[in-house]
Each structure stands twice: as C-alpha cells, then as structure tokens.
Amino acid sequence: MTSTDGLRLHPFRGLRYAPDRVSSLTAVTSPPYDVVVRPDGVRHLETADPYNIVRLILPQAPDPATRHRQAAETLRRWRAQGVLATDDRPALYVYEQSKGSLLQRGLIGALDLDGPVLPHEDVIPEVVEDRAALMRAAAANFEPLLLSYVGQGTGNGATGVIERTVRTTPLLATTTEDGFAHRLWAVTDPADLTAVDEDLAIRHALIADGHHRWATYQRLREEHPGNGSASPWASGLVLLVDSARHPLQVRAIHRVLPHLPLDSALAGLDGAFRVRPVDGPLDAALAVLDGTPGNAFLLTSGPERFCVLDRPDPELLHRTIRRDRPAAWRELDATVLHSALLDEVWRIRDHPSEISYLHSAADAVEQAAKHGGTAVLMRPVLEQTVRQLAMDGVTMPRKSTSFGPKPATGLVLRVLDEEV
C-alpha cells in the first residue's frame, strides 16, 4: 500500500465468536460500553449468555485493578477455550447495519493514529485512564470507534468495494435486541484493499462516537513507541462510514445530576434562567423543548414533573462563556449548560460521581427519580455544526453529541499480541 498523509486503514486478523460455542451472536453482543452504563443493563447482558462481551468491556469487580485483570484473564480463557477464534487471514471488514428504512455500511479496520482524524469533543481524564488500563491489561481493542468521512458518495473507491462485497455471502448475520440487523464480510483481495487505500489516502475523518477510546489509543501509543508505525499500538480499531453515502444520525446526550434535587436546582437559579413548568408525558415535554428558541433545557425529577429552562441572563452568559471561541461554539446548549449552569450557578464539577451521561431520555428520567436528583435533557446538534467546529480546531463540551447508529460490540475484536 502507498504512503499517504490521509487515512490509513490496515487489515487485521479479526477475533470473532465461534458460533457453535455460544447460544447466539445476539446473546453475546452489547451496545458500546458508554451506552451500557446502568448496573441493571450490565446484569441483563451478563445473563443473556455466559460469554457476553460485556464481561470484557465492563467487568464487574470491587476495584479497577481487579476489573482490568479480570477482563484480561477472561479474554485469555475464552481464546484458549475456542469461544473466540482469530481469523486465518488479515482483512478489512465490511459492516452493515439496517433497521426499517435505515441502512449504514462501512469498513472496520486498524486505523493509523497519526492520520487526519478530527475530534469534536473534550474527554474526561478519569474515563480515558480507565479505558487505557483495560486495553493495556488485555492487549486488545474490544470495540470499534465510529468515524465518518465525506467520500465521493458513488460506487467507486472504498464505497465500490463495499457495494460489491455486500452482494456476497457474509461471515455472520444477526439481529440485536434493538431491532437492528447486522452483517459482516471480510475483504482480503489485494485489488480491493488497494482501492480502499487509494480512496482513503485523500480523506480525513471526524470522530462521530468514541472520543475517549481515541484518546485512549493515543495514550497507549505513547506508552509503546517501539517499531514506529509497525507497532500494533500505533493503530486502533475503527468503523469508517462515508457520510456522503450513509448520513449519520445525530442525537442528544442527557445529563443526570444524582446529588442535586430538582427543587434545589430551581431555587439555585435565582433568576439566571426563565423557568416554565410543562406538562408530560416525556414525549410531549421534549416537544416543547424542541420548539423553544435559543438556549433551552428540560429539567425533570421523574415522569410526573417537567420544566423548561430558557432565556438565560445575558450578563451571566457574558461573564461565564469564553469569548475566544466562534459564535457557533458560544451558542451551543452544552456550552451554556456547562459554563453557566453547572460551573457557575450549581457549582457541580464534571466528574463521573457528580454527572452521569445517558443516551436515552427515558433512562435519564428514570435515573433522576431513582436517585432523587435532576435530569437535564438536551437537544441534538446539527452535524454540519459539529463538522465545521472540528474543522476549525474547536472542541465541543464533553458528551455534546451522540452519532449513530453505533456499531454493535462483539462482532469483531482486535488483539494486539497477534498482529501480522
């Protein structure tokens, strides 16, 4: 393959479940680790099959060191038992997700970490450290990041390889609990690999989902500088999707403040925002939020009580929002939430013990009710806003967006001790 300043996606020998050793592929897959954040969600997956991938991505033990060691030992045991087996040949993997009219296809491979990849969100250091310790102990990439690039949107280059490949028999096919159908193919033909390489050589990518894992890859590369680009630590497992061909969906990520009761949250505003009680149920309250101009948030303590915060005090915004950033950044709901509300008004630090991030509004409402806290429900950001800020080198506040559909975890893994 040719040297390039663009994206470099390398074939690798995928580690996959042996179908005859598990009850079903559906039963051993999982959403990404940061979507499965609730203990009951982990327990549900653990009981689906004794070999569910959640035992590797979210091992359960009293302390971090034990969790990471447990995951590494579990991976070694499953490989020794033949539950997970390495493919014979290095390959790029065509991955398809579909549900109703939604169709997404992309390529899974090992992407060079020094290529043109644009982050758009900040990360939480504690999460990066935890993911790094897990990958370090297991010497594996358990789940691919979701990256988008703007290709030709035609049947040429990488997209042409994908479109030809999906007309053949897949390596696997399964449907997960969320109703998504998944199919996976291996691409090993040298001509196809060259076509992909030449196409991606002029592309850059946006991190759609997986900023913490990308930061983790970078940290681990710094810890393993030997052999340069030949080191397996110099690349990381990703799914690359051509958004010109398959536009991604963008959803909001919601916040739960478990130690801040809603009455205390409202009392602490002291005129900083207008407060409007709104009627439920959740969908109706979210519709009011969506129709509110300017910066706005939906606060709730449970399914029976909702209120919209809007019309922030201009003086508060002037005092708390950085002026050295573009207007598009200053006007983001997430910017106003973190800079004005969380940092200044409520004095809540951005730490996992103080703020939980949930992709489902219903789950956020449930967790707020369970802990006697407050859920702050958000609106999605337009993809063009995200991409433009990333191109300008401006990162958004943490957990500002949720791109999807996200790849299922457990269909193909990458181990770093068998790189070829």
Tab-separated table of C-alpha atoms in Angstrom, residues 105-244:
chain	number	residue	atom	x	y	z
A	105	ARG	CA	-22.423	0.421	5.722
A	106	GLY	CA	-18.766	0.990	6.446
A	107	LEU	CA	-15.328	-0.544	6.835
A	108	ILE	CA	-13.790	-1.880	10.043
A	109	GLY	CA	-10.002	-1.888	10.207
A	110	ALA	CA	-6.949	-0.768	12.178
A	111	LEU	CA	-6.518	2.965	11.538
A	112	ASP	CA	-3.170	4.744	11.856
A	113	LEU	CA	-3.360	7.081	14.842
A	114	ASP	CA	-1.277	9.850	13.262
A	115	GLY	CA	-3.689	10.391	10.372
A	116	PRO	CA	-6.090	13.309	9.850
A	117	VAL	CA	-8.773	12.471	12.406
A	118	LEU	CA	-10.766	15.371	13.860
A	119	PRO	CA	-12.164	15.201	17.395
A	120	HIS	CA	-15.059	17.489	18.252
A	121	GLU	CA	-15.481	16.887	21.986
A	122	ASP	CA	-13.360	17.118	25.104
A	123	VAL	CA	-12.798	13.985	27.184
A	124	ILE	CA	-12.932	13.105	30.868
A	125	PRO	CA	-9.413	12.120	32.053
A	126	GLU	CA	-10.712	9.518	34.525
A	127	VAL	CA	-12.573	7.683	31.777
A	128	VAL	CA	-9.530	7.690	29.494
A	129	GLU	CA	-7.396	6.295	32.302
A	130	ASP	CA	-9.889	3.515	32.975
A	131	ARG	CA	-10.148	2.548	29.284
A	132	ALA	CA	-6.355	2.685	28.935
A	133	ALA	CA	-5.854	0.407	31.923
A	134	LEU	CA	-8.363	-2.064	30.472
A	135	MET	CA	-6.812	-2.128	26.981
A	136	ARG	CA	-3.318	-2.223	28.461
A	137	ALA	CA	-4.134	-5.265	30.590
A	138	ALA	CA	-5.966	-7.123	27.823
A	139	ALA	CA	-3.743	-6.014	24.894
A	140	ALA	CA	-6.904	-5.724	22.815
A	141	ASN	CA	-9.304	-3.292	21.156
A	142	PHE	CA	-12.713	-4.626	22.128
A	143	GLU	CA	-14.969	-2.294	20.145
A	144	PRO	CA	-14.544	-0.021	17.124
A	145	LEU	CA	-14.904	3.734	17.221
A	146	LEU	CA	-17.391	5.254	14.780
A	147	LEU	CA	-15.687	7.672	12.369
A	148	SER	CA	-17.263	9.464	9.426
A	149	TYR	CA	-15.622	10.793	6.289
A	150	VAL	CA	-17.017	12.512	3.217
A	151	GLY	CA	-16.308	10.342	0.210
A	152	GLN	CA	-17.489	10.504	-3.359
A	153	GLY	CA	-20.899	9.090	-2.462
A	154	THR	CA	-20.681	6.951	-5.591
A	155	GLY	CA	-19.865	3.352	-6.369
A	156	ASN	CA	-16.134	3.991	-6.707
A	157	GLY	CA	-13.167	3.526	-4.368
A	158	ALA	CA	-13.948	2.247	-0.879
A	159	THR	CA	-17.684	2.545	-1.457
A	160	GLY	CA	-17.384	0.455	-4.616
A	161	VAL	CA	-15.583	-2.269	-2.675
A	162	ILE	CA	-18.323	-2.209	-0.037
A	163	GLU	CA	-21.138	-2.371	-2.594
A	164	ARG	CA	-19.552	-5.314	-4.404
A	165	THR	CA	-18.800	-7.135	-1.179
A	166	VAL	CA	-22.350	-6.992	0.208
A	167	ARG	CA	-23.550	-8.990	-2.803
A	168	THR	CA	-21.595	-11.988	-1.484
A	169	THR	CA	-22.284	-14.321	1.444
A	170	PRO	CA	-21.497	-12.669	4.809
A	171	LEU	CA	-19.323	-14.113	7.538
A	172	LEU	CA	-22.126	-13.556	10.010
A	173	ALA	CA	-25.613	-12.127	10.310
A	174	THR	CA	-27.628	-11.407	13.432
A	175	THR	CA	-30.364	-9.133	14.754
A	176	THR	CA	-29.886	-7.472	18.135
A	177	GLU	CA	-32.480	-6.622	20.770
A	178	ASP	CA	-32.861	-3.072	19.462
A	179	GLY	CA	-34.159	-4.411	16.151
A	180	PHE	CA	-31.018	-3.680	14.126
A	181	ALA	CA	-29.852	-6.337	11.672
A	182	HIS	CA	-26.069	-6.718	11.421
A	183	ARG	CA	-23.964	-8.374	8.712
A	184	LEU	CA	-20.185	-8.692	8.397
A	185	TRP	CA	-17.919	-9.604	5.465
A	186	ALA	CA	-14.129	-9.988	5.153
A	187	VAL	CA	-12.268	-8.138	2.373
A	188	THR	CA	-8.945	-9.833	1.567
A	189	ASP	CA	-8.499	-9.373	-2.183
A	190	PRO	CA	-5.342	-7.288	-2.811
A	191	ALA	CA	-7.010	-5.239	-5.552
A	192	ASP	CA	-9.894	-4.331	-3.245
A	193	LEU	CA	-7.523	-3.415	-0.427
A	194	THR	CA	-5.554	-1.186	-2.789
A	195	ALA	CA	-8.747	0.518	-3.986
A	196	VAL	CA	-9.709	1.270	-0.399
A	197	ASP	CA	-6.227	2.526	0.422
A	198	GLU	CA	-6.070	4.865	-2.565
A	199	ASP	CA	-9.519	6.294	-1.846
A	200	LEU	CA	-8.889	6.927	1.849
A	201	ALA	CA	-5.476	8.445	1.096
A	202	ILE	CA	-7.177	11.780	0.303
A	203	ARG	CA	-9.735	11.713	3.124
A	204	HIS	CA	-9.937	12.977	6.668
A	205	ALA	CA	-12.317	11.646	9.313
A	206	LEU	CA	-14.499	13.070	12.054
A	207	ILE	CA	-14.830	11.157	15.317
A	208	ALA	CA	-18.564	10.537	15.432
A	209	ASP	CA	-18.526	8.322	18.522
A	210	GLY	CA	-15.629	7.198	20.701
A	211	HIS	CA	-13.598	10.243	21.761
A	212	HIS	CA	-12.489	8.545	24.977
A	213	ARG	CA	-11.376	5.420	23.131
A	214	TRP	CA	-9.494	7.560	20.586
A	215	ALA	CA	-7.739	9.408	23.408
A	216	THR	CA	-7.021	6.004	24.944
A	217	TYR	CA	-5.446	4.761	21.707
A	218	GLN	CA	-3.241	7.856	21.643
A	219	ARG	CA	-2.122	7.365	25.229
A	220	LEU	CA	-1.257	3.709	24.659
A	221	ARG	CA	0.678	4.559	21.515
A	222	GLU	CA	2.806	6.964	23.549
A	223	GLU	CA	3.476	4.154	26.039
A	224	HIS	CA	4.563	1.768	23.239
A	225	PRO	CA	6.771	3.879	20.926
A	226	GLY	CA	8.817	0.934	19.606
A	227	ASN	CA	8.713	-0.105	15.934
A	228	GLY	CA	7.029	3.138	14.846
A	229	SER	CA	4.027	2.611	12.597
A	230	ALA	CA	4.702	-1.140	12.588
A	231	SER	CA	3.702	-1.350	16.246
A	232	PRO	CA	0.136	-2.646	16.758
A	233	TRP	CA	-0.274	0.153	19.307
A	234	ALA	CA	0.208	2.736	16.515
A	235	SER	CA	-3.251	1.962	15.150
A	236	GLY	CA	-6.698	1.423	16.635
A	237	LEU	CA	-9.905	-0.397	15.779
A	238	VAL	CA	-12.426	1.825	13.967
A	239	LEU	CA	-15.514	1.721	11.779
A	240	LEU	CA	-15.248	4.225	8.897
A	241	VAL	CA	-18.536	5.340	7.312
A	242	ASP	CA	-18.843	7.519	4.203
A	243	SER	CA	-21.451	10.045	5.349
A	244	ALA	CA	-21.992	11.178	1.750
